[in-house]
Structure formats: C-alpha cells, structure tokens
Coordinates of C-alpha atoms in Angstrom, one line a residue:
M1437 CA -21.5 -8.5 -27.7
P1438 CA -18.1 -6.1 -28.2
A1439 CA -18.9 -2.7 -26.1
S1440 CA -18.0 -0.7 -30.1
R1441 CA -21.3 -2.8 -31.4
R1442 CA -23.2 -2.6 -28.7
P1443 CA -26.5 0.4 -28.9
R1444 CA -25.6 3.9 -27.2
Q1445 CA -28.1 4.6 -24.9
L1446 CA -29.4 7.9 -23.8
V1447 CA -28.5 8.4 -20.3
P1448 CA -31.3 10.1 -17.7
A1449 CA -30.8 13.4 -17.1
A1450 CA -30.7 12.5 -13.3
L1451 CA -28.9 10.5 -13.5
L1452 CA -26.1 12.2 -15.9
V1453 CA -25.5 15.4 -13.6
P1454 CA -24.7 13.7 -10.6
A1455 CA -22.6 11.6 -12.6
L1456 CA -20.8 14.8 -14.2
L1457 CA -21.1 16.1 -10.1
G1458 CA -19.0 13.2 -8.4
L1459 CA -16.4 13.5 -11.2
A1460 CA -15.9 17.1 -10.7
F1461 CA -15.6 16.3 -7.8
L1462 CA -12.6 13.9 -7.5
V1463 CA -11.0 15.5 -10.5
L1464 CA -11.3 19.0 -10.1
P1465 CA -8.9 18.9 -6.9
L1466 CA -6.5 17.6 -8.5
A1467 CA -6.7 20.4 -11.1
G1468 CA -6.4 22.2 -8.1
L1469 CA -3.3 21.5 -7.8
L1470 CA -1.6 22.0 -11.2
I1471 CA -2.7 25.1 -11.2
R1472 CA -1.5 25.8 -8.2
A1473 CA 2.0 24.4 -8.8
P1474 CA 5.3 26.6 -8.5
W1475 CA 6.3 25.2 -12.0
A1476 CA 8.6 27.8 -12.1
T1477 CA 11.0 26.8 -9.9
L1478 CA 10.0 23.1 -9.8
P1479 CA 13.1 22.2 -10.7
E1480 CA 14.9 23.9 -7.6
R1481 CA 12.0 23.1 -5.3
L1482 CA 12.4 19.7 -5.9
A1483 CA 16.5 20.2 -5.6
E1484 CA 16.1 21.1 -2.0
P1485 CA 18.0 19.1 0.3
S1486 CA 13.7 18.6 3.3
V1487 CA 12.5 18.0 -0.9
L1488 CA 14.8 14.5 -1.3
A1489 CA 15.3 14.0 2.3
A1490 CA 12.1 13.7 2.3
L1491 CA 11.8 11.7 -1.2
R1492 CA 15.0 9.7 -0.7
L1493 CA 13.5 8.2 3.1
S1494 CA 10.0 7.2 1.8
L1495 CA 11.4 5.2 -1.3
L1496 CA 13.4 3.1 1.4
T1497 CA 11.4 2.9 3.5
A1498 CA 8.7 2.3 1.2
T1499 CA 10.6 -0.9 -0.6
L1500 CA 11.0 -2.1 2.7
A1501 CA 7.5 -2.0 4.1
T1502 CA 6.7 -3.4 0.8
L1503 CA 9.9 -6.3 1.0
F1504 CA 8.2 -7.2 5.0
C1505 CA 4.9 -7.6 3.4
L1506 CA 6.0 -10.0 0.6
L1507 CA 8.0 -12.7 3.2
L1508 CA 4.7 -12.3 5.9
G1509 CA 2.2 -11.3 3.3
V1510 CA 1.9 -14.9 0.7
P1511 CA 2.1 -17.5 3.0
L1512 CA -0.9 -15.4 4.8
A1513 CA -2.9 -14.9 1.3
W1514 CA -1.1 -18.7 0.4
L1515 CA -2.7 -20.1 4.0
L1516 CA -6.4 -18.2 3.5
A1517 CA -6.8 -19.6 0.6
R1518 CA -5.5 -23.0 -0.3
V1519 CA -6.3 -24.1 3.8
E1520 CA -9.0 -25.2 5.1
F1521 CA -9.5 -24.4 9.3
R1522 CA -11.7 -23.5 11.4
G1523 CA -11.7 -19.7 12.4
R1524 CA -10.4 -19.2 9.2
R1525 CA -13.2 -16.7 8.2
L1526 CA -12.0 -15.0 11.7
V1527 CA -8.1 -14.9 10.7
R1528 CA -9.5 -13.1 7.2
A1529 CA -11.4 -10.8 8.5
L1530 CA -8.5 -9.3 10.9
V1531 CA -6.7 -9.3 8.2
T1532 CA -8.8 -6.6 6.5
V1533 CA -9.1 -4.3 9.8
P1534 CA -6.5 -2.3 9.1
L1535 CA -7.9 -1.9 5.8
V1536 CA -11.0 0.0 8.0
L1537 CA -9.3 0.6 10.9
P1538 CA -7.8 4.7 10.8
P1539 CA -4.1 4.4 10.7
V1540 CA -3.3 6.2 14.1
V1541 CA -5.6 4.0 15.8
G1542 CA -3.3 2.0 14.5
G1543 CA 0.2 3.5 15.4
V1544 CA -1.7 3.5 18.9
A1545 CA -1.7 -0.2 18.5
L1546 CA 1.5 -0.4 17.4
L1547 CA 3.4 1.8 20.2
L1548 CA 1.4 0.1 22.5
V1549 CA 3.2 -3.9 21.6
F1550 CA 5.6 -2.0 19.4
G1551 CA 6.4 0.9 22.0
R1552 CA 9.7 0.6 25.1
R1553 CA 6.6 0.2 27.7
G1554 CA 4.7 -1.9 25.1
I1555 CA 3.9 -5.9 24.4
V1556 CA 6.8 -7.4 22.1
G1557 CA 8.8 -3.7 22.5
Q1558 CA 10.3 -4.0 26.2
W1559 CA 11.6 -7.2 25.6
L1560 CA 12.9 -6.4 22.3
D1561 CA 14.6 -3.4 24.7
S1562 CA 15.6 -5.0 27.8
A1563 CA 17.5 -8.2 25.6
F1564 CA 18.7 -6.7 22.4
G1565 CA 18.2 -3.6 22.8
I1566 CA 15.9 -2.8 20.0
T1567 CA 14.5 0.8 19.7
L1568 CA 11.6 0.9 17.6
P1569 CA 9.5 3.8 17.6
F1570 CA 10.9 6.8 16.4
T1571 CA 13.2 5.3 14.3
T1572 CA 13.7 5.5 11.0
A1573 CA 12.6 0.8 10.8
G1574 CA 9.7 2.0 13.3
V1575 CA 9.0 4.3 9.8
V1576 CA 8.8 0.7 8.0
L1577 CA 6.9 -1.3 10.2
A1578 CA 4.1 1.4 10.1
E1579 CA 3.8 1.4 6.8
A1580 CA 3.5 -1.9 6.5
F1581 CA 1.0 -2.5 8.9
V1582 CA -0.9 -0.8 6.6
A1583 CA 0.0 -1.7 3.9
L1584 CA 0.0 -5.6 4.0
P1585 CA -3.5 -6.5 4.0
F1586 CA -4.0 -4.8 -0.2
L1587 CA -0.6 -7.4 -0.7
V1588 CA -2.9 -9.9 1.3
I1589 CA -6.1 -9.4 -1.1
A1590 CA -4.9 -9.2 -4.2
V1591 CA -2.5 -12.8 -3.9
E1592 CA -5.2 -15.0 -1.4
G1593 CA -7.8 -13.3 -5.1
A1594 CA -5.3 -15.0 -7.1
L1595 CA -4.5 -17.7 -5.4
R1596 CA -8.4 -18.5 -6.2
G1597 CA -8.8 -17.5 -9.8
A1598 CA -5.2 -20.2 -10.4
D1599 CA -6.1 -23.0 -11.9
A1600 CA -6.0 -26.2 -9.1
R1601 CA -5.2 -28.8 -11.7
Y1602 CA -1.8 -27.8 -12.5
E1603 CA -0.6 -28.3 -8.7
E1604 CA -2.3 -31.8 -8.8
A1605 CA -0.4 -32.6 -11.3
A1606 CA 2.9 -31.3 -10.1
A1607 CA 2.0 -34.1 -7.1
T1608 CA 0.6 -37.2 -8.9
L1609 CA 4.6 -36.6 -11.2
G1610 CA 6.2 -36.7 -7.3
A1611 CA 7.0 -33.3 -6.5
G1612 CA 6.3 -32.3 -2.6
R1613 CA 4.6 -29.3 -1.0
W1614 CA 7.3 -27.0 -1.4
T1615 CA 8.5 -27.8 -5.1
T1616 CA 4.6 -27.2 -6.3
F1617 CA 4.7 -23.8 -4.5
T1618 CA 8.2 -22.3 -5.7
H1619 CA 7.8 -24.0 -9.0
V1620 CA 4.2 -24.4 -10.3
T1621 CA 2.2 -21.9 -7.9
M1622 CA 4.3 -18.9 -7.2
P1623 CA 4.4 -18.4 -11.4
L1624 CA 1.1 -19.3 -11.9
V1625 CA 0.1 -16.3 -9.7
A1626 CA 2.4 -14.1 -10.9
P1627 CA 0.7 -11.2 -12.1
G1628 CA -1.6 -11.2 -8.6
I1629 CA 2.0 -10.9 -6.4
A1630 CA 3.1 -8.7 -8.7
A1631 CA -0.5 -6.1 -8.4
G1632 CA -0.5 -6.4 -5.1
A1633 CA 3.4 -5.6 -4.6
V1634 CA 2.8 -2.5 -6.3
L1635 CA -0.8 -1.3 -4.1
C1636 CA 1.6 -1.7 -1.8
W1637 CA 4.7 -0.1 -1.3
A1638 CA 1.8 2.9 -3.3
R1639 CA 0.1 2.1 0.3
A1640 CA 3.3 2.5 1.6
L1641 CA 4.4 5.8 0.4
G1642 CA 1.0 7.6 0.8
E1643 CA 1.1 6.1 4.4
F1644 CA 0.5 9.1 7.1
G1645 CA -1.2 9.2 10.1
A1646 CA -0.3 5.2 11.5
T1647 CA 3.6 6.6 10.5
I1648 CA 3.6 9.8 12.3
T1649 CA 2.2 8.0 15.5
F1650 CA 4.6 5.5 16.6
A1651 CA 7.9 6.9 14.7
G1652 CA 7.0 10.7 14.9
N1653 CA 8.1 13.5 12.4
F1654 CA 12.5 13.8 12.5
P1655 CA 13.5 15.1 9.7
G1656 CA 15.7 13.0 7.9
R1657 CA 14.8 10.1 10.0
T1658 CA 11.2 9.1 9.9
Q1659 CA 9.6 12.2 7.7
T1660 CA 8.5 11.0 4.8
M1661 CA 6.6 13.1 1.8
P1662 CA 3.1 12.6 3.2
L1663 CA 4.8 13.4 7.3
A1664 CA 6.3 16.9 5.0
V1665 CA 4.0 17.8 2.7
Y1666 CA 1.4 18.4 6.8
L1667 CA 5.0 20.4 8.2
A1668 CA 5.6 22.4 4.6
L1669 CA 1.7 23.7 4.9
E1670 CA 2.3 25.6 7.7
R1671 CA 5.8 26.7 6.6
D1672 CA 5.7 27.3 3.1
V1673 CA 2.3 25.9 0.5
E1674 CA 4.7 25.8 -2.3
A1675 CA 6.4 23.2 -0.9
A1676 CA 3.6 21.5 0.1
I1677 CA 2.8 21.5 -3.6
V1678 CA 5.8 20.5 -5.3
L1679 CA 6.0 17.1 -2.5
S1680 CA 1.9 16.3 -3.5
L1681 CA 2.4 16.4 -7.3
I1682 CA 5.3 13.8 -6.5
L1683 CA 2.7 11.3 -4.8
L1684 CA 0.6 12.8 -7.8
V1685 CA 2.0 11.0 -9.9
V1686 CA 3.1 8.0 -8.6
S1687 CA -0.2 7.7 -7.7
V1688 CA -1.3 7.8 -11.4
T1689 CA 1.7 6.1 -12.1
I1690 CA 0.8 2.8 -10.5
L1691 CA -3.2 3.1 -11.7
A1692 CA -1.5 3.9 -15.1
A1693 CA 0.6 0.7 -14.8
L1694 CA -2.4 -1.7 -13.4
R1695 CA -4.8 0.5 -15.9
D1696 CA -5.1 -3.7 -17.8
K1697 CA -5.3 -5.9 -15.0
W1698 CA -8.2 -3.2 -13.7
I1699 CA -10.0 -2.3 -16.3
G1700 CA -9.2 -5.8 -19.1
A1701 CA -11.2 -4.6 -22.8
A1702 CA -13.8 -1.9 -20.9

C-alpha cells in the first residue's frame, strides 16, 4: 500500500516523548553551531590563510585517499562478493575492523607498520628513503585506512544485488573475465561504487584520530580541518566554529546526494 494511503496511526506517548528527545539530542548541537556562528565576520574568516590551507589540504588528501581506496577496495569487494574461498568470513570481518576500532588505535597500528622502525616502514626508509609518518602522504594513508571499509561494504552490497545473469551471458558469448568485469560488472554496480566513493571521501575528510597519531598536526603539511578545529578550540573558538560549519555543510551535502539511494520512496 502506498505511504499516502496508509491509515494514520496514533503514536503512544511512551514512544513519542523519547523519540522527540532523541531527535532533539541529535539536532540541538548542530543548531548550536548555526546559532553561535560568527555570520558577520564569516567571509573574512573563511579567507584566512590558516583556514584555506586546512581546507585545501583536507580536500586534497580526502580525494587522494578515495582514489587509493577505489584502486584497492573495488577488487577486494569483488573478491568477497564473487569468489568462494575458505576464510572469507574472517576476511570480511577484518575488513570491517576499522569501523569499530578507535581511530587513535588505528594510528598507533599504522606507526608500528609504516613508521621508520615499523615492519614495512624501516624497509621503505632504508631501500627507498621513503618516510610516511608526519607527512602529507601519511595523512592520505591514515584517511584511507579508516575510510576503505565504507567503500568495500557499499560495493560488495552492490555486487551481491546485481543480476549475475548478465555476467554469465557475457561469458557465454566468449568474453574473458577482465572484459566481463570492465564492460558488464562495473556498469552494473556503478551507482554502488559512486555511493561508496562518496561515503569514503566524506569519512576521509572528517578523519581525526588516526591522522593526528600517525601524521601529526603540522600546519600546511598534515593539519586537516578536523585537526584545525581541535587546535582552534584552544585559542579561537569562532575559528573552530567556522571550520566545523564547513564540515557540517559537507556532511549535509553528502546525505542529500545519497538520499534517493538510502531513503528511496519513503
């Protein structure tokens, strides 16, 4: 039955009151940002060099992290969705660990692997002179670590929901596996890849814990917007509010772009 024809239901007060309180709990802090925002000086504050530097670095690193996640995440999602192998459930669980792992712990783990004395980092340093911690590349790596699961989960879900008969038909007509993947599978799941990439980019843009632990907080090099907000709270609350507003606008834009996919005809 269409939603417009459903009979209205009386909501019990025992459910309505906590529901409204829950809504207020989520909305009031966001409203506080809008109420306390320095609207009169907002254009000047947005033009400050420190704000622009943090914004440029955040956009750059989030975009690079998303591209890195696409390069690795789409094949990983295809492997989990299309290939049966022993330990697949364990692999899927490991992929989702960064979703529940405290970001600071993720930063420590990255240091132990990619630091100068890390498992991989010491080899990169001695063989190629590459140092990742406390660099812009380290920011990209930290953001990719926490954002990759969002892409993998979205793409895997799209692959599982896609009609496999098209791929079977392509194989029957003589198409190789790579041709089938690039010309049939990818177009089928393109909306899922796009949604996953957007979520991945948004998560990378808002990353804080792993970034400050693995890459530090150096203006112009590793100081992204979330780190700039943290630093600004100690010396200039209005600057922190301005940076927070930028992140809020980005988040709302992301949710609006994905509304049709998540909500549908609700």
